[in-house]
Amino acid sequence: MALITKIREKSGIAAAAIAVSLILFLLGSDIFQGKSRFFGGNSDEVGEIAGESISSKDFQNKVEEASKAYSAQTGRGPSEQELAMMREQVWNQYILDFAYGKEYEALGLSVSPEELVDMVQGNNIHPSVRQQFTNPQTGQFDKNYVIQFLKNLKSMPAAQQQAWANFEKSLGQDRLRSKYESLLRLSTYTTNIEAQKDYQAQTAKADVQYLYVPFYSIADSTIKVTDSQLEEYLAKHKDLFKGENTRSIQYVTFPVIPSKQDTASFYNDIKRLAKDLAVAKNDSAFAMMNSDVKTPYLVSLAEVPAAVKTQLGSMIAGGIYGPFKENNVYSIYKYGGIQKDSLFTLRASHILIRPENTSDSSKAAARKRAEGIMAQIKGGANFEALARLNGMDGTAQQGGDLGFFKNNGSMVKPFEKAVFGFSGAGLIPGLIETDFGFHIVKVTEPKSNTRYKLAAINRTIAPSQATMDEVLRKADNFAAANTSAEAFDAAVKKDKNILMLRAERMLEGSSNVNNLTNARDIVRWAFNDDTKVGTVSDVFQNDNQYIVAILTNKTSKDEVKVADYRDELTARVRAELKAEQIINKLGGISGSLEQVAQKYGAGALVETATDITLAQGVLSSAGADPTALGKAFGLKVGQKSKPFKGEQGVFIVQAVKSTPAPAIADLTMYKNSARMMAAQRASFYINEAIKENAKVVDNRARFY
């Protein structure tokens, strides 16, 4: 039953994991910024994919189906964050069905029932199935376990059967995507000329001397950039500046902080609860009823809060202790003594050394390495440092820390037996061998089966309703009194206690505004057609604060303006003007590079680079400047270039020495490398092509 429950609960996660590769193209932000048909079209349309319209009713029905399935599996309704994930999954499914589905159909791609069976219980088990039916104790996949599960499937509840059906569907979609990508990936090839170019770029070397005048040698303040120059640059480089539907706002926040009266009332409440807890007949039940944050009554030493742990030795049964403060939570405890448990708990760290494979020689090599590390630790070396350097599992970054665990089978048997058979704390003197490899183990907290009875009342200090109403009144007054951009700015400057923040280029589907989470109401206000630049909002409530915002800028996917990229455009135009100024000055100077630099004056550098390659050449001050490298390899020995603009400055390059790439008869290695690189890029290019072809219009942000 444990595995059945796991499949039931995890199938959605497994399906989502498989779907990640299928929806990679959603990462391209422009897919979300398509021209909305919400206006001037069907207002009930959530979106359009590959010519297929998606109505809000159909979309919401699918979301509700997913929500019901989730509730049936977990016994509770989804949170708002989980609902947002469900909407994303439903949208992704439409992408697969419409955009990818038409591509599969055009090519005649499909997954047969026999192929699906083979993935689940045949000779080519899908990795997700293998993961679900792997024994956590042995780490081995058991096909018989799958077959037995499927035999019992019809007798399981409908929710479990549906979960498995969804899981199988995701397997088929993953296989279809794999077939499609493989088909296109196999169409990529590398010519001999391409391989020869790669070989030359990696092998041919050159020594160069160059004069470099960085742009930063000229103060920005001396270069005036006009709007007409920015407009001209944007017009010539439209391909570099893609349009996006974004909004920018400024906002002020009015935090709701407990007043002195709230704090005094809170402490009086804590004192009263402490007295009542002291005489409560059922102290654990009383504590649970009066706690904002519920904690267990019986806890191991590992679970005892740090502040309480320091006082355990002096605590008396029936005594009241506290309050202890952690963040905004205050806790008082009634100590009830100890109780012995049937299970032990301890804390340990380990360094895992895995064999490369299952051969005896590989195991022997791993053992020898582990023994060497063990010897270093016994000689005084730091365990945690060696764990970070040598550990071969996810605990390495934490210095090998495994945290607290019990002797309840959560660890593999050889490991658990050795660790819980060790007395006290410290390094276990011998290696522990398991199916995972060889473990060097240090017990950091000795085993204990003592449980502490702690009836805890945890209360969060919070502002009263009167305090909240007072802060809301201030926020309302601010919004009502400052309805224009001028008034808004003046009010912020006048009141030094008001904190003004900016949120630049928000996307329409955003849920957060800077560090404000669950801020969809602010984003939707900013994107509302009635919200013009300069409009001041009403008051928004966000957790423990009130927000008043003003819209400061809009950008559109269909109309790119200078204002959308002013800072970047200004930097680029300024660099061109600096380059022109530097080149004009250098053009009138003759002589060697040293002489030219001396005559140019401050800012000119003369440097030498040896044994550089076209593929990986780096120039000392200028870095990896592709333009300069290209010029260097295009010159004959002794030849000097004219001044030219690089990435971050102006160059004059002179070739000193050239070492051609040796003749090579077999370019296979370079062809294979280039082919592999092309194959790795294939998925991205496929996604981009399908994305563009599907003409995706996403209006979900108008509804949620």
XYZ file of C-alpha atoms in Angstrom:
704
model
C 0.000 0.000 0.000
C 2.902 2.358 0.656
C 3.941 2.274 -2.997
C 0.350 2.729 -4.150
C 0.066 5.816 -1.982
C 3.388 7.055 -3.345
C 2.245 6.632 -6.957
C -1.040 8.287 -6.118
C 0.604 11.292 -4.491
C 3.698 11.592 -6.641
C 2.303 10.903 -10.095
C 1.490 14.553 -10.569
C 5.036 15.489 -9.597
C 6.490 12.853 -11.904
C 4.337 14.075 -14.757
C 5.428 17.632 -14.098
C 9.070 16.561 -14.087
C 8.656 14.860 -17.444
C 6.842 17.876 -18.814
C 9.702 20.239 -18.035
C 11.544 19.412 -21.237
C 8.292 19.581 -23.172
C 7.599 23.172 -22.155
C 11.095 24.619 -22.268
C 10.097 27.160 -24.865
C 7.798 28.815 -22.364
C 10.964 30.311 -20.852
C 11.114 32.738 -23.737
C 9.493 35.807 -22.272
C 8.148 37.024 -25.601
C 5.685 34.146 -25.688
C 3.805 35.799 -22.868
C 3.762 39.165 -24.494
C 1.850 38.431 -27.691
C -0.685 40.992 -28.881
C -3.755 40.399 -26.780
C -7.058 39.710 -28.461
C -8.748 40.532 -25.189
C -9.444 43.954 -26.665
C -11.063 44.201 -30.051
C -11.630 40.440 -30.057
C -13.254 37.765 -27.936
C -13.171 39.024 -24.329
C -13.805 35.463 -23.113
C -10.606 34.151 -24.713
C -7.828 33.084 -22.362
C -5.477 32.627 -25.282
C -4.786 31.254 -28.719
C -2.273 28.575 -29.698
C -1.594 27.458 -33.262
C -4.873 29.014 -34.387
C -6.887 27.244 -31.674
C -8.877 29.558 -29.399
C -9.016 28.698 -25.688
C -12.080 30.018 -23.884
C -11.961 31.014 -20.235
C -14.748 28.507 -19.493
C -12.848 25.541 -20.963
C -9.642 26.631 -19.294
C -11.285 27.057 -15.890
C -13.038 23.672 -16.198
C -9.672 21.979 -16.647
C -8.241 23.882 -13.704
C -11.181 22.764 -11.550
C -10.661 19.159 -12.640
C -7.031 19.382 -11.569
C -8.078 21.001 -8.292
C -10.587 18.226 -7.544
C -8.012 15.554 -8.309
C -5.572 17.282 -5.974
C -8.166 17.478 -3.204
C -9.009 13.785 -3.633
C -5.332 12.854 -3.348
C -4.354 15.104 -0.447
C -7.584 15.494 1.482
C -7.409 19.293 1.275
C -7.987 22.038 -1.232
C -5.026 23.624 -3.047
C -3.473 26.849 -1.809
C -3.378 29.929 -4.022
C 0.200 29.139 -4.984
C -0.756 25.560 -5.852
C -3.700 26.831 -7.891
C -1.320 29.047 -9.853
C 0.841 25.991 -10.585
C -2.247 24.092 -11.761
C -3.169 26.903 -14.143
C 0.374 26.769 -15.509
C 0.159 22.990 -15.976
C -3.196 23.297 -17.762
C -1.752 25.973 -20.061
C 1.287 23.831 -20.753
C -0.992 20.959 -21.707
C -2.726 23.173 -24.267
C 0.711 24.018 -25.660
C 1.518 20.335 -26.026
C -1.837 19.444 -27.542
C -2.058 22.278 -30.048
C 1.470 23.471 -30.889
C 3.372 20.204 -30.625
C 0.405 18.006 -31.469
C 0.110 19.425 -34.972
C 3.808 18.854 -35.584
C 3.531 15.226 -34.471
C 0.475 14.700 -36.650
C 2.150 16.220 -39.704
C 5.083 13.811 -39.336
C 2.949 10.799 -38.468
C 4.558 10.358 -35.057
C 2.741 8.341 -32.418
C 3.276 6.067 -29.433
C 1.623 2.676 -29.852
C -0.039 0.772 -26.978
C 2.706 -1.845 -27.280
C 5.361 0.853 -26.924
C 3.677 2.216 -23.820
C 3.594 -1.260 -22.275
C 7.291 -1.641 -23.057
C 8.027 1.624 -21.220
C 6.096 0.502 -18.137
C 6.821 -3.203 -17.817
C 8.883 -4.298 -20.840
C 12.545 -4.171 -21.780
C 12.874 -0.389 -22.087
C 11.547 0.932 -18.796
C 11.007 4.678 -18.728
C 13.262 6.432 -16.153
C 10.226 7.835 -14.307
C 8.723 4.373 -13.891
C 12.089 3.048 -12.789
C 12.292 5.817 -10.196
C 8.797 5.207 -8.825
C 9.344 1.473 -8.398
C 12.890 1.540 -7.035
C 13.288 0.005 -3.600
C 14.697 2.795 -1.401
C 16.493 0.256 0.782
C 18.335 -1.527 -2.008
C 18.295 1.135 -4.707
C 17.206 -1.547 -7.210
C 14.292 -1.421 -9.651
C 11.865 -4.359 -9.456
C 9.730 -4.992 -12.554
C 7.612 -7.524 -10.667
C 6.562 -4.750 -8.353
C 5.190 -2.843 -11.369
C 3.289 -5.861 -12.662
C 1.758 -6.536 -9.265
C 0.726 -2.897 -8.956
C -0.991 -2.964 -12.375
C -2.841 -6.186 -11.514
C -4.345 -4.476 -8.493
C -5.061 -1.187 -10.270
C -8.726 -1.904 -11.110
C -9.515 -2.591 -7.472
C -8.111 0.758 -6.364
C -10.186 3.925 -5.817
C -11.071 5.953 -8.898
C -8.713 8.778 -7.885
C -5.744 6.396 -7.859
C -6.716 4.941 -11.219
C -6.976 8.427 -12.692
C -3.612 9.367 -11.213
C -2.005 6.397 -12.956
C -3.787 7.221 -16.229
C -2.383 10.766 -16.085
C 1.052 9.358 -15.325
C 0.932 7.021 -18.343
C -0.255 9.878 -20.551
C 2.751 11.939 -19.522
C 5.037 9.019 -20.418
C 3.577 8.914 -23.914
C 3.979 12.657 -24.355
C 7.571 12.467 -23.217
C 8.301 9.693 -25.723
C 6.637 11.661 -28.530
C 8.735 14.696 -27.739
C 11.851 12.534 -27.629
C 11.051 11.048 -31.055
C 10.375 14.467 -32.539
C 13.568 15.999 -31.206
C 15.650 12.978 -32.188
C 14.293 13.125 -35.727
C 15.275 16.766 -36.119
C 18.521 16.388 -34.196
C 19.660 13.641 -36.552
C 19.223 16.064 -39.441
C 22.096 18.211 -38.134
C 25.563 17.587 -39.534
C 29.017 19.173 -39.612
C 30.965 19.657 -42.823
C 34.718 19.181 -43.169
C 35.083 22.934 -43.699
C 33.285 23.664 -40.398
C 35.448 21.132 -38.566
C 38.581 22.601 -40.154
C 37.584 26.086 -38.986
C 37.058 24.831 -35.434
C 40.446 23.109 -35.534
C 42.159 26.240 -36.806
C 40.462 28.452 -34.208
C 41.566 26.185 -31.364
C 45.085 25.374 -32.581
C 46.565 28.259 -34.598
C 48.399 30.732 -32.347
C 49.604 34.287 -32.608
C 51.666 36.840 -30.703
C 50.397 40.403 -30.990
C 51.223 43.840 -29.705
C 48.363 46.296 -29.442
C 47.493 49.801 -28.407
C 44.278 50.013 -26.410
C 42.322 53.114 -25.393
C 39.394 52.067 -23.190
C 36.167 54.034 -23.375
C 36.247 54.665 -19.644
C 39.350 56.825 -20.158
C 36.953 59.523 -21.404
C 34.514 60.853 -18.813
C 30.855 60.205 -19.667
C 29.996 63.766 -18.688
C 32.024 65.095 -21.624
C 29.940 63.185 -24.191
C 26.519 64.641 -24.905
C 23.944 62.200 -26.293
C 20.804 63.630 -27.925
C 17.399 62.032 -28.327
C 17.747 62.172 -32.104
C 20.948 60.100 -31.865
C 19.151 57.549 -29.690
C 16.251 57.388 -32.170
C 18.664 56.895 -35.069
C 20.562 54.121 -33.261
C 17.338 52.324 -32.329
C 16.092 52.494 -35.910
C 19.316 50.889 -37.173
C 19.398 48.163 -34.519
C 15.778 47.118 -34.060
C 16.798 43.466 -33.978
C 18.708 44.069 -30.729
C 15.808 45.667 -28.869
C 12.739 43.471 -28.692
C 9.479 44.922 -27.479
C 7.757 43.700 -24.328
C 4.487 44.512 -22.621
C 5.730 45.858 -19.289
C 4.792 48.398 -16.657
C 6.912 50.408 -14.236
C 5.634 51.841 -10.983
C 6.728 53.744 -7.933
C 5.014 52.915 -4.677
C 4.994 53.877 -1.047
C 4.430 51.386 1.725
C 2.704 51.932 5.052
C 3.806 49.084 7.340
C 1.415 47.915 10.051
C 3.537 47.558 13.179
C 2.174 46.664 16.624
C 1.775 49.795 18.727
C 2.931 50.211 22.319
C -0.623 49.479 23.424
C -0.641 46.305 21.302
C 2.648 45.179 22.861
C 1.428 45.859 26.399
C -1.791 43.985 25.726
C 0.175 41.092 24.245
C 2.401 40.755 27.321
C -0.629 40.829 29.610
C -2.132 38.054 27.498
C 1.082 35.994 27.740
C 1.164 36.393 31.537
C -2.458 35.293 31.827
C -1.844 32.254 29.628
C 1.223 31.322 31.684
C -0.881 31.303 34.874
C -3.646 29.280 33.219
C -1.137 26.817 31.739
C 0.391 26.259 35.178
C -2.921 24.993 36.609
C -4.351 23.361 33.474
C -5.281 19.720 34.086
C -4.616 18.776 30.468
C -1.669 21.066 29.754
C -0.919 19.765 26.243
C -4.529 20.265 25.082
C -4.649 23.730 26.662
C -1.395 24.707 24.943
C -2.605 23.479 21.540
C -5.887 25.412 21.866
C -4.083 28.666 22.673
C -1.155 28.487 20.213
C -0.831 30.312 16.922
C 1.901 27.830 15.944
C 1.246 24.225 17.020
C 4.200 22.119 18.207
C 4.324 18.471 19.412
C 4.045 17.712 23.124
C 6.648 14.921 23.143
C 9.901 15.969 21.489
C 13.375 14.522 21.152
C 16.421 16.498 22.222
C 16.947 17.393 18.559
C 13.496 18.980 18.418
C 13.862 21.045 21.604
C 14.282 24.749 20.690
C 17.834 25.989 21.256
C 16.793 28.564 23.882
C 14.977 25.897 25.906
C 17.719 23.296 25.490
C 20.152 25.388 27.529
C 17.770 25.255 30.521
C 16.738 21.599 30.375
C 19.157 20.581 33.101
C 17.559 22.946 35.628
C 13.905 22.511 34.635
C 11.475 21.092 37.200
C 8.400 19.089 36.222
C 5.348 21.333 36.363
C 7.391 24.527 36.012
C 6.579 27.344 33.572
C 9.447 28.753 31.499
C 9.681 31.699 29.144
C 8.695 33.661 27.278
C 11.319 32.894 24.640
C 11.344 35.013 21.460
C 12.124 33.850 17.935
C 11.359 36.377 15.206
C 7.845 37.595 16.060
C 6.811 34.475 17.961
C 6.895 34.356 21.755
C 6.733 30.962 23.464
C 6.065 29.786 27.007
C 6.553 26.174 28.096
C 5.294 23.914 30.845
C 7.834 21.177 31.467
C 6.319 17.762 32.192
C 9.421 15.627 32.628
C 10.804 12.908 30.352
C 9.586 9.730 28.715
C 11.570 6.884 27.191
C 10.767 5.946 23.584
C 11.207 2.635 21.777
C 13.186 4.360 19.014
C 16.534 6.121 19.284
C 17.511 9.365 17.564
C 20.982 10.628 16.736
C 22.750 13.077 14.459
C 25.660 12.148 12.220
C 27.783 13.311 9.310
C 29.355 11.145 6.636
C 31.696 11.212 3.685
C 30.478 8.887 0.928
C 32.996 7.477 -1.549
C 31.279 5.728 -4.452
C 32.972 3.151 -6.715
C 32.928 4.138 -10.384
C 31.217 0.849 -11.227
C 30.417 -2.540 -9.694
C 33.715 -4.217 -10.593
C 35.979 -5.520 -7.823
C 38.839 -3.282 -8.922
C 36.620 -0.203 -8.771
C 35.398 -1.128 -5.280
C 38.970 -1.718 -4.139
C 40.003 1.707 -5.440
C 37.070 3.381 -3.660
C 37.905 1.581 -0.402
C 41.541 2.639 -0.649
C 40.531 6.269 -1.191
C 38.103 6.145 1.758
C 40.779 4.642 3.988
C 43.153 7.445 3.011
C 40.582 10.079 3.985
C 39.889 8.232 7.234
C 43.604 8.314 8.029
C 43.706 12.086 7.449
C 40.806 12.616 9.871
C 42.410 10.429 12.515
C 45.544 12.487 12.036
C 43.675 15.683 12.921
C 42.254 16.862 9.580
C 38.904 18.667 9.617
C 36.032 16.236 8.885
C 33.706 18.869 7.420
C 36.370 20.282 5.110
C 37.226 16.818 3.778
C 33.518 16.072 3.332
C 33.124 19.157 1.143
C 36.146 18.162 -0.941
C 35.483 14.432 -1.268
C 31.825 13.665 -0.534
C 29.923 12.145 -3.459
C 26.337 12.894 -2.459
C 24.162 15.905 -1.703
C 25.412 16.232 1.877
C 28.917 17.251 0.785
C 28.061 20.963 0.640
C 26.857 20.790 4.266
C 30.082 19.186 5.431
C 28.477 15.740 5.261
C 25.718 16.553 7.776
C 22.857 14.026 7.659
C 20.828 15.788 10.347
C 18.877 13.860 12.988
C 17.388 10.476 12.126
C 15.855 7.499 13.914
C 16.536 3.774 13.828
C 13.270 3.158 11.988
C 14.616 1.917 8.666
C 15.097 5.370 7.191
C 18.725 4.439 6.517
C 19.992 1.304 4.764
C 20.506 -1.571 7.197
C 24.337 -1.785 7.292
C 24.571 1.957 7.889
C 21.852 2.049 10.538
C 23.265 -0.988 12.381
C 26.772 0.459 12.549
C 25.744 3.988 13.542
C 23.231 3.026 16.224
C 25.627 0.375 17.501
C 28.156 3.106 18.265
C 28.219 4.579 21.755
C 28.664 8.265 22.386
C 29.791 10.837 19.840
C 32.812 10.981 17.572
C 34.387 9.277 14.572
C 33.341 5.662 13.982
C 36.747 3.939 13.655
C 35.962 1.716 10.665
C 34.456 2.231 7.213
C 30.793 1.330 6.685
C 30.111 -0.399 3.378
C 26.656 -0.220 1.772
C 25.271 -0.554 -1.736
C 25.991 3.157 -2.180
C 29.709 2.857 -1.436
C 31.993 3.390 1.539
C 30.990 5.741 4.360
C 33.256 7.559 6.804
C 30.939 8.505 9.674
C 31.135 10.898 12.584
C 28.346 10.867 15.182
C 27.786 14.507 16.145
C 24.889 14.036 18.595
C 24.848 10.675 20.475
C 21.834 8.399 20.282
C 19.051 8.971 22.755
C 15.546 7.625 23.261
C 14.590 10.324 25.767
C 11.527 12.374 24.923
C 10.763 15.649 26.679
C 7.250 16.689 27.630
C 6.868 20.323 26.632
C 3.444 21.928 26.506
C 4.183 24.995 24.386
C 2.045 28.058 23.809
C 3.410 29.962 20.809
C 1.868 33.351 20.175
C 2.662 35.803 17.402
C 2.607 39.449 18.366
C 0.305 41.170 15.906
C -1.185 44.641 15.499
C -4.699 45.164 16.781
C -7.582 46.051 14.509
C -7.420 49.603 15.797
C -3.766 49.851 14.759
C -4.538 48.419 11.308
C -7.420 50.881 10.888
C -5.166 53.809 11.804
C -2.485 52.837 9.255
C -5.168 52.290 6.595
C -6.532 55.777 7.329
C -3.056 57.260 6.736
C -2.672 55.350 3.462
C -6.160 56.411 2.308
C -5.415 60.039 3.096
C -2.152 59.864 1.150
C -3.870 58.359 -1.925
C -6.732 60.872 -1.781
C -4.478 63.910 -1.344
C -1.920 62.999 -4.024
C -3.706 62.115 -7.246
C -1.070 63.399 -9.688
C 2.578 62.553 -10.323
C 3.657 66.008 -9.123
C 1.697 65.767 -5.885
C 2.869 62.180 -5.324
C 6.549 63.134 -5.677
C 6.150 66.237 -3.526
C 4.475 64.292 -0.712
C 7.241 61.677 -0.701
C 9.947 64.371 -0.542
C 8.118 66.236 2.212
C 7.589 63.285 4.558
C 10.932 61.663 5.370
C 9.156 58.761 7.109
C 7.572 57.559 3.867
C 9.553 54.912 2.019
C 9.286 55.140 -1.772
C 10.287 52.132 -3.915
C 10.425 51.360 -7.641
C 9.442 48.305 -9.648
C 10.738 48.481 -13.225
C 9.465 46.619 -16.293
C 6.988 44.299 -14.580
C 5.560 41.560 -16.813
C 1.816 41.096 -17.124
C 1.890 37.611 -15.615
C 3.969 38.560 -12.588
C 2.743 37.564 -9.141
C 5.353 39.501 -7.194
C 6.386 43.139 -7.127
C 9.954 43.259 -5.852
C 9.717 41.556 -2.452
C 5.925 41.893 -2.297
C 4.526 38.402 -2.799
C 0.967 37.641 -3.929
C 0.775 41.099 -5.482
C -1.386 40.239 -8.487
C -3.862 42.996 -7.618
C -1.110 45.620 -8.034
C 0.085 44.114 -11.325
C -3.441 43.867 -12.733
C -4.086 47.494 -11.788
C -0.892 48.560 -13.580
C -1.917 46.700 -16.765
C -5.547 47.868 -16.731
C -6.393 49.954 -19.810
C -7.821 52.669 -17.553
C -4.497 53.061 -15.751
C -2.541 55.766 -17.562
C 1.016 56.895 -16.871
C 0.748 59.220 -13.868
C -2.335 57.509 -12.414
C -2.238 57.030 -8.631
C -3.834 53.855 -7.277
C -6.242 53.257 -4.454
C -4.825 51.513 -1.382
C -3.701 47.892 -1.743
C -3.227 45.602 1.250
C -0.271 43.238 1.083
C 0.337 41.112 4.184
C 1.214 43.504 7.015
C 1.390 46.698 4.982
C -0.671 49.021 2.804
C 0.548 50.137 -0.623
C -0.182 53.197 -2.774
C 1.326 53.098 -6.284
C 1.748 55.397 -9.281
C 2.263 54.168 -12.846
C 5.478 55.690 -14.219
C 5.983 53.947 -17.575
C 4.465 51.576 -20.118
C 6.172 49.558 -22.835
C 4.559 47.644 -25.680
C 5.658 44.621 -27.647
C 4.418 46.201 -30.848
C 6.006 49.628 -30.400
C 9.565 49.923 -29.131
C 10.454 53.430 -27.947
C 13.697 55.042 -26.892
C 12.293 55.405 -23.373
C 12.004 51.609 -23.105
C 15.777 51.170 -23.392
C 17.088 54.674 -22.710
C 19.965 53.668 -20.412
C 21.225 50.896 -22.695
C 20.820 52.979 -25.841
C 22.613 55.907 -24.211
C 25.552 53.676 -23.237
C 25.837 52.284 -26.760
C 25.610 55.653 -28.508
C 28.057 57.183 -26.030
C 30.519 54.364 -26.770
C 30.225 55.034 -30.508
C 30.832 58.750 -29.995
C 33.849 58.010 -27.807
C 35.168 55.556 -30.406
C 34.794 58.176 -33.133
C 36.633 60.753 -31.021
C 39.477 58.344 -30.167
C 39.849 57.064 -33.748
C 39.989 60.612 -35.128
C 42.738 61.514 -32.667
C 44.739 58.308 -33.329
C 44.351 58.683 -37.087
C 46.517 61.775 -37.098
C 49.417 60.143 -35.217
C 52.188 58.076 -36.839
C 55.052 55.962 -35.529
C 55.404 52.791 -33.469
C 52.678 51.764 -31.049
C 54.718 53.136 -28.151
C 55.201 56.443 -29.978
C 51.508 56.651 -30.870
C 50.548 55.982 -27.244
C 52.955 58.629 -25.984
C 51.631 61.219 -28.425
C 47.999 60.301 -27.672
C 48.508 60.882 -23.973
C 46.621 59.664 -20.902
C 44.408 56.607 -21.421
C 46.461 54.836 -24.123
C 47.920 51.446 -23.150
C 50.419 49.313 -25.085
C 50.361 45.622 -24.225
C 51.512 42.280 -25.629
C 49.631 38.987 -25.842
C 51.426 35.711 -26.659
C 50.166 32.346 -27.866
C 46.567 33.495 -28.166
C 44.031 31.469 -30.149
C 41.009 32.712 -32.010
C 38.729 30.509 -29.924
C 40.054 31.392 -26.479
C 42.247 34.461 -26.794
C 42.282 36.927 -23.914
C 43.871 40.382 -24.005
C 45.161 41.665 -20.667
C 43.188 44.888 -20.200
C 40.551 44.386 -22.881
C 39.608 40.791 -22.083
C 38.181 38.466 -24.737
C 37.395 41.035 -27.421
C 36.223 39.115 -30.529
C 36.746 42.055 -32.913
C 40.339 42.556 -31.794
C 41.065 38.812 -31.988
C 39.645 38.618 -35.485
C 41.805 41.538 -36.603
C 44.887 39.980 -34.994
C 44.524 36.724 -36.917
C 43.789 38.570 -40.158
C 47.098 40.438 -40.195
C 50.396 39.315 -41.671
C 53.442 39.284 -39.385
C 54.706 42.860 -39.011
C 51.490 44.347 -40.364
C 49.693 46.977 -38.256
C 45.971 47.683 -38.377
C 44.279 51.043 -38.535
C 42.442 52.202 -35.390
C 39.167 50.314 -34.946
C 36.380 50.060 -32.364
C 36.272 46.990 -30.118
C 33.845 45.970 -27.399
C 35.039 48.362 -24.710
C 37.580 50.563 -26.430
C 39.613 51.385 -29.524
C 42.556 49.266 -30.765
C 45.523 49.374 -33.064
C 46.836 45.818 -33.447
C 50.200 44.682 -34.844
C 50.988 41.016 -35.607
C 54.315 39.909 -34.099
C 54.336 36.166 -34.674
C 52.073 33.575 -36.310
C 52.092 29.826 -35.596
C 49.807 28.026 -38.073
C 47.859 24.977 -36.958
C 49.734 21.760 -37.842
C 48.347 19.755 -40.713
C 45.808 17.185 -39.549
C 44.574 14.162 -41.458
C 41.617 13.189 -39.282
C 39.068 15.820 -38.276
C 36.724 13.306 -36.637
C 37.201 14.628 -33.129
C 36.359 18.178 -34.179
C 33.419 17.067 -36.290
C 32.025 15.075 -33.381
C 32.496 17.985 -31.007
C 30.750 20.393 -33.368
C 27.963 17.867 -33.978
C 27.475 17.430 -30.235
C 27.268 21.183 -29.726
C 24.711 21.455 -32.511
C 22.677 18.626 -30.990
C 22.675 20.356 -27.607
C 21.356 23.530 -29.182
C 18.745 21.656 -31.192
C 16.156 21.532 -28.389
C 16.269 25.283 -27.940
C 15.991 26.018 -31.655
C 13.154 23.522 -32.041
C 11.289 25.206 -29.191
C 11.855 28.650 -30.663
C 10.627 27.534 -34.078
C 7.468 25.920 -32.691
C 6.859 28.935 -30.478
C 7.070 31.301 -33.432
C 5.010 29.072 -35.690
C 2.259 28.571 -33.094
C 1.778 32.336 -32.670
C 0.908 31.924 -29.016
C -1.305 34.596 -27.474
C -1.510 34.377 -23.685
C -4.243 36.447 -22.030
C -4.345 34.559 -18.721
C -3.093 37.586 -16.824
C -6.375 39.327 -17.664
C -8.323 36.671 -15.771
C -6.108 35.629 -12.845
